[in-house]
mmCIF file of C-alpha atoms in Angstrom:
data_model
loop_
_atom_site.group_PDB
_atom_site.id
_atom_site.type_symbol
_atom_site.label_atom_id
_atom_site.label_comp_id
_atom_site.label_asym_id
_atom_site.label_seq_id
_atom_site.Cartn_x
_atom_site.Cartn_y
_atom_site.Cartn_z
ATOM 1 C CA UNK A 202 15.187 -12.053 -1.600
ATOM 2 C CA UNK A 203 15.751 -10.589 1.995
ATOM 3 C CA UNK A 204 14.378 -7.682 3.229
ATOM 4 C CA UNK A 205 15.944 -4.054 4.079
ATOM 5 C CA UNK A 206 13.488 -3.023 7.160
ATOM 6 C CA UNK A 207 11.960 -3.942 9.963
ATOM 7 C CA UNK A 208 9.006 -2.914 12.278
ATOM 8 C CA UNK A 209 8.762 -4.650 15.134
ATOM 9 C CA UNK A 210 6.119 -4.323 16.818
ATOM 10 C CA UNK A 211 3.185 -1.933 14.684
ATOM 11 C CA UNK A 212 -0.440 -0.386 16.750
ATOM 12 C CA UNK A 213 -1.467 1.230 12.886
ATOM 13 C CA UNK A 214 -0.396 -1.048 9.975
ATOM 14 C CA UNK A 215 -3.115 -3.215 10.511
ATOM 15 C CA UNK A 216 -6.205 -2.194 12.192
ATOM 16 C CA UNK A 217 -7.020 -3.503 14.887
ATOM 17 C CA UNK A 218 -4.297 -6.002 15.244
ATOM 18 C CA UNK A 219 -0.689 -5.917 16.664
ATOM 19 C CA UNK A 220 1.443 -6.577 13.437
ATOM 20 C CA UNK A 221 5.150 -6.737 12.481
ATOM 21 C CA UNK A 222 5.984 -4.647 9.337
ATOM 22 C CA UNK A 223 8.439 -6.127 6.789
ATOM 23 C CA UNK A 224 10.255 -4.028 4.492
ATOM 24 C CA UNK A 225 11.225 -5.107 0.912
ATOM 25 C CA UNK A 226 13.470 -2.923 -1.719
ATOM 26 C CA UNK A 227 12.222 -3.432 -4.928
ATOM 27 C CA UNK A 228 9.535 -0.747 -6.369
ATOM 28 C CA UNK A 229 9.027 -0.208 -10.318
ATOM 29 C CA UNK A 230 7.334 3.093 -8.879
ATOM 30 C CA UNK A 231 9.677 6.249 -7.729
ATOM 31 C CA UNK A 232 6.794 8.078 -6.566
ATOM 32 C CA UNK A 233 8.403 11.796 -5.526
ATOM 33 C CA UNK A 234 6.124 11.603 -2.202
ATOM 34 C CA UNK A 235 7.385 8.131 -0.998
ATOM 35 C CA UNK A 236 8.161 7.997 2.334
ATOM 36 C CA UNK A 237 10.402 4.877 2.052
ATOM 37 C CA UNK A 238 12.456 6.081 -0.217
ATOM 38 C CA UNK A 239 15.709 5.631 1.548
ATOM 39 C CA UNK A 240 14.615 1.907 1.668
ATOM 40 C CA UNK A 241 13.562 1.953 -2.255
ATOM 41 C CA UNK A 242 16.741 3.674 -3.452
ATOM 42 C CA UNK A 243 19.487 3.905 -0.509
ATOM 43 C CA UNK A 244 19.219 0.816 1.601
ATOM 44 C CA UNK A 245 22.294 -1.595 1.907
ATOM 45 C CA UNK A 246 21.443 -3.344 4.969
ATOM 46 C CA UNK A 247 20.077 -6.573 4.509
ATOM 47 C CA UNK A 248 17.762 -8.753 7.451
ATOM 48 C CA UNK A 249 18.318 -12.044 6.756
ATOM 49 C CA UNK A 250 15.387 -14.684 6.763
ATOM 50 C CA UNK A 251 16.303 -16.802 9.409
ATOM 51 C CA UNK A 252 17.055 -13.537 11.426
ATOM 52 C CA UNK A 253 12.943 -12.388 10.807
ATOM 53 C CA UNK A 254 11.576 -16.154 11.260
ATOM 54 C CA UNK A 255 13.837 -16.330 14.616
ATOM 55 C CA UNK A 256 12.034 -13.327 15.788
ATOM 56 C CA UNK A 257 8.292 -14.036 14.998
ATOM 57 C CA UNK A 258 8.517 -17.809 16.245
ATOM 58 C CA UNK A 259 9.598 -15.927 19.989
ATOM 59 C CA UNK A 260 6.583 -13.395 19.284
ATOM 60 C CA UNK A 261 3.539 -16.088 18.747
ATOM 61 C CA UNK A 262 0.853 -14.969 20.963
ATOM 62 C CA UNK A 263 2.241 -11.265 21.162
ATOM 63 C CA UNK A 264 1.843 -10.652 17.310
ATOM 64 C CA UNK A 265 -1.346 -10.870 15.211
ATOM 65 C CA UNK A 266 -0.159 -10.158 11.770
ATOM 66 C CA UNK A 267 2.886 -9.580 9.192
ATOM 67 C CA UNK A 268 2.666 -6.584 6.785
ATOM 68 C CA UNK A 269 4.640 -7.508 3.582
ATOM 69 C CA UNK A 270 5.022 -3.995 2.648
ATOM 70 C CA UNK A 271 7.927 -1.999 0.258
ATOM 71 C CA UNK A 272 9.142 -1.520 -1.944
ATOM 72 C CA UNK A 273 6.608 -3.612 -4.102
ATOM 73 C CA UNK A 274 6.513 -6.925 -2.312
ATOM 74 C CA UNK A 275 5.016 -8.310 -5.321
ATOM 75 C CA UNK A 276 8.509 -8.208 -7.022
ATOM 76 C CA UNK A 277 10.063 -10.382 -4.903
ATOM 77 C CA UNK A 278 10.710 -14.232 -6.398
ATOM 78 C CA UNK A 279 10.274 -15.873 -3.023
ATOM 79 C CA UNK A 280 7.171 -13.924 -1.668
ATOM 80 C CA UNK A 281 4.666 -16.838 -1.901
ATOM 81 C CA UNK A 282 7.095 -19.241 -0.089
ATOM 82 C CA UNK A 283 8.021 -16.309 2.687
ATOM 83 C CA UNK A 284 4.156 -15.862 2.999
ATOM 84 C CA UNK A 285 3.302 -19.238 3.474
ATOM 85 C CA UNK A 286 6.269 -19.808 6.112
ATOM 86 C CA UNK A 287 4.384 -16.758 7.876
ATOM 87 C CA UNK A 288 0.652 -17.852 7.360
ATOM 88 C CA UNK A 289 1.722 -21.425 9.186
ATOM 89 C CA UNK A 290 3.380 -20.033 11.858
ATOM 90 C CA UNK A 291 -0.224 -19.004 12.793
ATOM 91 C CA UNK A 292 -0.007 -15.205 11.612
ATOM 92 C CA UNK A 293 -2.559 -12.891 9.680
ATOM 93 C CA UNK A 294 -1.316 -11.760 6.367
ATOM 94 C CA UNK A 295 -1.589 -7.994 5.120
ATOM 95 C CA UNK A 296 0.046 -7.763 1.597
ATOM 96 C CA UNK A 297 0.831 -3.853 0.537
ATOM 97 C CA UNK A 298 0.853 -3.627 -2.825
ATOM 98 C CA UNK A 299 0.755 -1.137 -6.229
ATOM 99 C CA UNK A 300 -0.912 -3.703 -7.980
ATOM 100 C CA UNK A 301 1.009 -3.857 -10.785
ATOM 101 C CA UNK A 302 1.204 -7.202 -10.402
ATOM 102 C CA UNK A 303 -2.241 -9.124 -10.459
ATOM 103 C CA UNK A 304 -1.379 -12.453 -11.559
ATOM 104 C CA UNK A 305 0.430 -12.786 -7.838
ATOM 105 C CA UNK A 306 -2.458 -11.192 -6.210
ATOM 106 C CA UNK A 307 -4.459 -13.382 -7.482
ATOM 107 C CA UNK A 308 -2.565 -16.416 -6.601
ATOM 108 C CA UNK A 309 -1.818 -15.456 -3.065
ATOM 109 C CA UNK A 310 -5.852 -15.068 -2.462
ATOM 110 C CA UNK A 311 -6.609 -18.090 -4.190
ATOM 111 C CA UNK A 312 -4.302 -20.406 -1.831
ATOM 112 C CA UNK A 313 -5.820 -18.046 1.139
ATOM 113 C CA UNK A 314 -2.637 -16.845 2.057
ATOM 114 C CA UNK A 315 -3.461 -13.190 2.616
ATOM 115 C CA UNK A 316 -6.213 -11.577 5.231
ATOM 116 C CA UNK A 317 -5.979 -8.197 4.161
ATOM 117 C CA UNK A 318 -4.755 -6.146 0.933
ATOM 118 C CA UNK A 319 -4.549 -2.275 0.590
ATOM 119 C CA UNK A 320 -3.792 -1.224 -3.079
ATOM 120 C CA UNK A 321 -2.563 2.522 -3.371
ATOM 121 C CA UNK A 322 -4.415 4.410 -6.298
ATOM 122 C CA UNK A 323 -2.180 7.430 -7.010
ATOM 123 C CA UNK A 324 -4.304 9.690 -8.970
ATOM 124 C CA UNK A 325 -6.892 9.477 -11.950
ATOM 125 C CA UNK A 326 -5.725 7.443 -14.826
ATOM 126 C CA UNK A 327 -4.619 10.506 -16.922
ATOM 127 C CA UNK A 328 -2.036 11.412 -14.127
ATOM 128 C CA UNK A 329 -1.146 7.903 -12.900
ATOM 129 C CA UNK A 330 2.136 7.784 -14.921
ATOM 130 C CA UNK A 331 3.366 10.928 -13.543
ATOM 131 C CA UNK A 332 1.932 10.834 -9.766
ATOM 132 C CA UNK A 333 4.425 7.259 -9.816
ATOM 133 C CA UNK A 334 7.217 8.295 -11.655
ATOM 134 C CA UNK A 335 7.101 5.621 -14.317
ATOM 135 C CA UNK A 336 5.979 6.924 -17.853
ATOM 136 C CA UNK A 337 5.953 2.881 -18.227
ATOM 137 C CA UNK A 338 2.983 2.148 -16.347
ATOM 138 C CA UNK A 339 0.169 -0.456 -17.432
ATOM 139 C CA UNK A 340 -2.903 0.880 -16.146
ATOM 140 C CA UNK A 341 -4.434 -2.432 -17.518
ATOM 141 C CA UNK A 342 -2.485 -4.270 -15.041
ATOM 142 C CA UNK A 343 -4.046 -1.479 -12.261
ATOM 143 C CA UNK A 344 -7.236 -2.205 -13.367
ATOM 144 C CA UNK A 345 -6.908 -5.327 -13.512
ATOM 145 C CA UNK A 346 -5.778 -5.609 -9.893
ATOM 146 C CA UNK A 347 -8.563 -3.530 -8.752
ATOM 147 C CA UNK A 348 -11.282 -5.200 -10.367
ATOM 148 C CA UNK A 349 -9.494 -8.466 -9.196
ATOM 149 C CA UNK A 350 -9.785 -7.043 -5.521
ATOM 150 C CA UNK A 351 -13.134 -5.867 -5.542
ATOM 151 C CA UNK A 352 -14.354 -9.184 -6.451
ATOM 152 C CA UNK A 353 -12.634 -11.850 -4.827
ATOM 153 C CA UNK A 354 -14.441 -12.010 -1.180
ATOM 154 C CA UNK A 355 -10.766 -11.032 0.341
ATOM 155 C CA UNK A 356 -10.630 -7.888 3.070
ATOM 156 C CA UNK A 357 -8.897 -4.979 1.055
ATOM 157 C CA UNK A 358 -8.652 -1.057 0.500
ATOM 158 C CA UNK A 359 -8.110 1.261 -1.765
ATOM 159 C CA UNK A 360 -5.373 4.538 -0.642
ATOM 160 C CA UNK A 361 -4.159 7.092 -1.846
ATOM 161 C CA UNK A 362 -1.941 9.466 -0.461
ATOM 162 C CA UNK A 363 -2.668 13.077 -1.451
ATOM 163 C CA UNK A 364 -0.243 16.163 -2.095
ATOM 164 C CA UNK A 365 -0.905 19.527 -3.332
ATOM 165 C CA UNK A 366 1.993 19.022 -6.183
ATOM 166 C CA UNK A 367 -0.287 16.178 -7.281
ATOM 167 C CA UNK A 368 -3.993 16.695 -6.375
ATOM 168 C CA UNK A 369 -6.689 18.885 -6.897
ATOM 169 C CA UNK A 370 -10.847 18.996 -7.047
ATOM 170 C CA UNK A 371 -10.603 17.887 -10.954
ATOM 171 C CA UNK A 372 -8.667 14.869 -10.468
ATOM 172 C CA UNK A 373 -11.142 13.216 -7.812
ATOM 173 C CA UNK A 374 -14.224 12.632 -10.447
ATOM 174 C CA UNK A 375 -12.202 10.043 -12.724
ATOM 175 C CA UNK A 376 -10.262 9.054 -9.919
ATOM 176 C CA UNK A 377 -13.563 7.739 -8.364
ATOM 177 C CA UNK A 378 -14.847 6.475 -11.802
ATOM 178 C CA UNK A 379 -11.688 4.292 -11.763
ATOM 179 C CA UNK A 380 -12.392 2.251 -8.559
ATOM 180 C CA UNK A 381 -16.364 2.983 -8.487
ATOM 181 C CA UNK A 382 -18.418 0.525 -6.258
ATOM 182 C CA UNK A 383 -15.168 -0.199 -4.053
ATOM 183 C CA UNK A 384 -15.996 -0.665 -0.600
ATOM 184 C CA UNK A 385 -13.721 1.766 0.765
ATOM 185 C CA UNK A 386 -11.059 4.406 0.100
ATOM 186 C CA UNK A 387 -8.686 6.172 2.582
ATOM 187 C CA UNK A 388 -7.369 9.790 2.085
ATOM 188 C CA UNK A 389 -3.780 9.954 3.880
ATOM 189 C CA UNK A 390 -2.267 12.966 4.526
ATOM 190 C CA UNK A 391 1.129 13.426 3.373
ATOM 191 C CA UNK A 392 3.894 14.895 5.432
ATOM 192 C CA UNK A 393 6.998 15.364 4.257
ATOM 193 C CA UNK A 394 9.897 13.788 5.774
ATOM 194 C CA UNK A 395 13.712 13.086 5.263
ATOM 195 C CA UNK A 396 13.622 10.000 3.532
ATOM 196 C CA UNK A 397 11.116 11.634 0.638
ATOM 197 C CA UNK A 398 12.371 10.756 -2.407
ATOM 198 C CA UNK A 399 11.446 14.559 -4.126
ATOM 199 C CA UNK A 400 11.952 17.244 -1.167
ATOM 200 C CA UNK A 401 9.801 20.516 -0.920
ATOM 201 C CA UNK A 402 6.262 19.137 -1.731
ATOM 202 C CA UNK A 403 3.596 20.094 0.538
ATOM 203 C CA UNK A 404 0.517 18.780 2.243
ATOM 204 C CA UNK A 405 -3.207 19.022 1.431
ATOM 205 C CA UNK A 406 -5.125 21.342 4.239
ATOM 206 C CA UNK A 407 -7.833 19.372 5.931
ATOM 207 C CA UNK A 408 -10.561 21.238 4.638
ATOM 208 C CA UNK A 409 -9.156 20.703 1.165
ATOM 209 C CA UNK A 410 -8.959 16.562 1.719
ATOM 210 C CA UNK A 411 -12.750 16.924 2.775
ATOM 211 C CA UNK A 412 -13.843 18.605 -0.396
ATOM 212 C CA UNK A 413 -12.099 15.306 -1.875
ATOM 213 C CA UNK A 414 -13.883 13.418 -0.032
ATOM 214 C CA UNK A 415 -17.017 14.649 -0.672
ATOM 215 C CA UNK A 416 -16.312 14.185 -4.525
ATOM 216 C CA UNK A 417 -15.765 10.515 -4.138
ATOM 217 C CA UNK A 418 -18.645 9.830 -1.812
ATOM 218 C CA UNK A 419 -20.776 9.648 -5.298
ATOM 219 C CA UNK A 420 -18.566 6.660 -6.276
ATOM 220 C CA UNK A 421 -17.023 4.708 -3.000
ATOM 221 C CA UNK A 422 -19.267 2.986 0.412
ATOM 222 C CA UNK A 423 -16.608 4.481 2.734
ATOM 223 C CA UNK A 424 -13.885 7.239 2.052
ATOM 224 C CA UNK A 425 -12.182 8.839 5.127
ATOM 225 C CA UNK A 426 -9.357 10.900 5.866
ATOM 226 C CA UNK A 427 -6.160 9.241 7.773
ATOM 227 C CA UNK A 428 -3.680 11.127 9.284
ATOM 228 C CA UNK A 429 -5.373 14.277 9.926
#
């Protein structure tokens, strides 16, 4: 499976390292606040493998790291083999995933072929199905991806992006019950943009995101705020 996007040169993918962002099209999620959703639902142009490979072999030493992002990487047939390609071309891996798939989570870890995994957590458990837009969801798979990440020695984080549509004080108790004893949790801001997949949704007020924050300091070692 090829991918539809491509960042070529990133500062905040991956912190602290210069990384090149790869964009894939499948999602089982159509969460109304995605910002790739012109990529998830719209996107016809295709970047062929060779083309990507082509380009990282000519960036060694000017590169760190690839982001496999999406879309849901996780749904692509090929991802292992792409990974590995990457990961022996002397690059840092940083998966992006919804972790609704665990079973290749678990086996990219296992053959140390990822560096770095953030997981997005869209809401508390009660609200997951709608906060994604798939009344289909297995939370047992999210759990299972979450325990799976909090226990396998691998660098990861928990986000989750917040919106007023979607968010409020109540939510944040179960949502930190759900991931409690993770080692850290990032609060993005969302802005809306053009390529949104549900227009007219608005943005939590800083002060609001810290009274989040505070909520899930009882559960999480690190929560901050990104994008404000």
């Amino acid at each position: 499976m090829d991918f539809v996007g491509l960042d070529k040169m990133s500062l905040l993918d991956f912190e602290d390292r210069v990384s090149c962002v790869l964009f894939c099209k499948p999602c089982n999620f159509r969460c109304p606040f995605c910002h790739n959703g012109d990529l998830v639902l719209n996107a016809n142009t295709i970047i062929p493998w060779p083309e990507i490979v082509s380009y990282l072999k000519k960036r060694g030493g000017l590169i760190d790291a690839v982001v496999f992002t999406g879309g849901e990487p996780t749904l692509m047939p090929d991802l292992k083999e792409k990974i590995t390609e990457v990961k022996n071309m002397g690059f840092e891996i940083k998966l992006d995933t919804n972790g609704t798939n665990p079973e290749i989570v678990k086996d990219l870890i296992e053959n140390k072929l990822v560096d770095y995994v953030a997981m997005d957590i869209k809401n508390e458990p009660s609200l997951y199905a709608k906060t994604c837009g798939n009344d289909g969801v297995k939370l047992e798979k999210i759990k299972e991806t979450i325990s799976l990440l909090m226990n396998s020695g691998v660098e990861y984080e928990f986000r989750t992006t917040i919106v007023k549509e979607f968010h409020e004080n109540t939510n944040f108790d179960e949502l930190g019950k759900f991931i409690n004893g993770a080692k850290k949790l990032y609060l993005q801001k969302f802005v809306e943009r053009d390529g949104c997949i549900t227009r007219g949704l608005h943005e939590i007020s800083e002060d609001k995101a810290n009274e989040f924050k505070e909520i899930l300091n009882k559960y999480i070692s690190k929560v901050e705020l990104r994008g404000y």
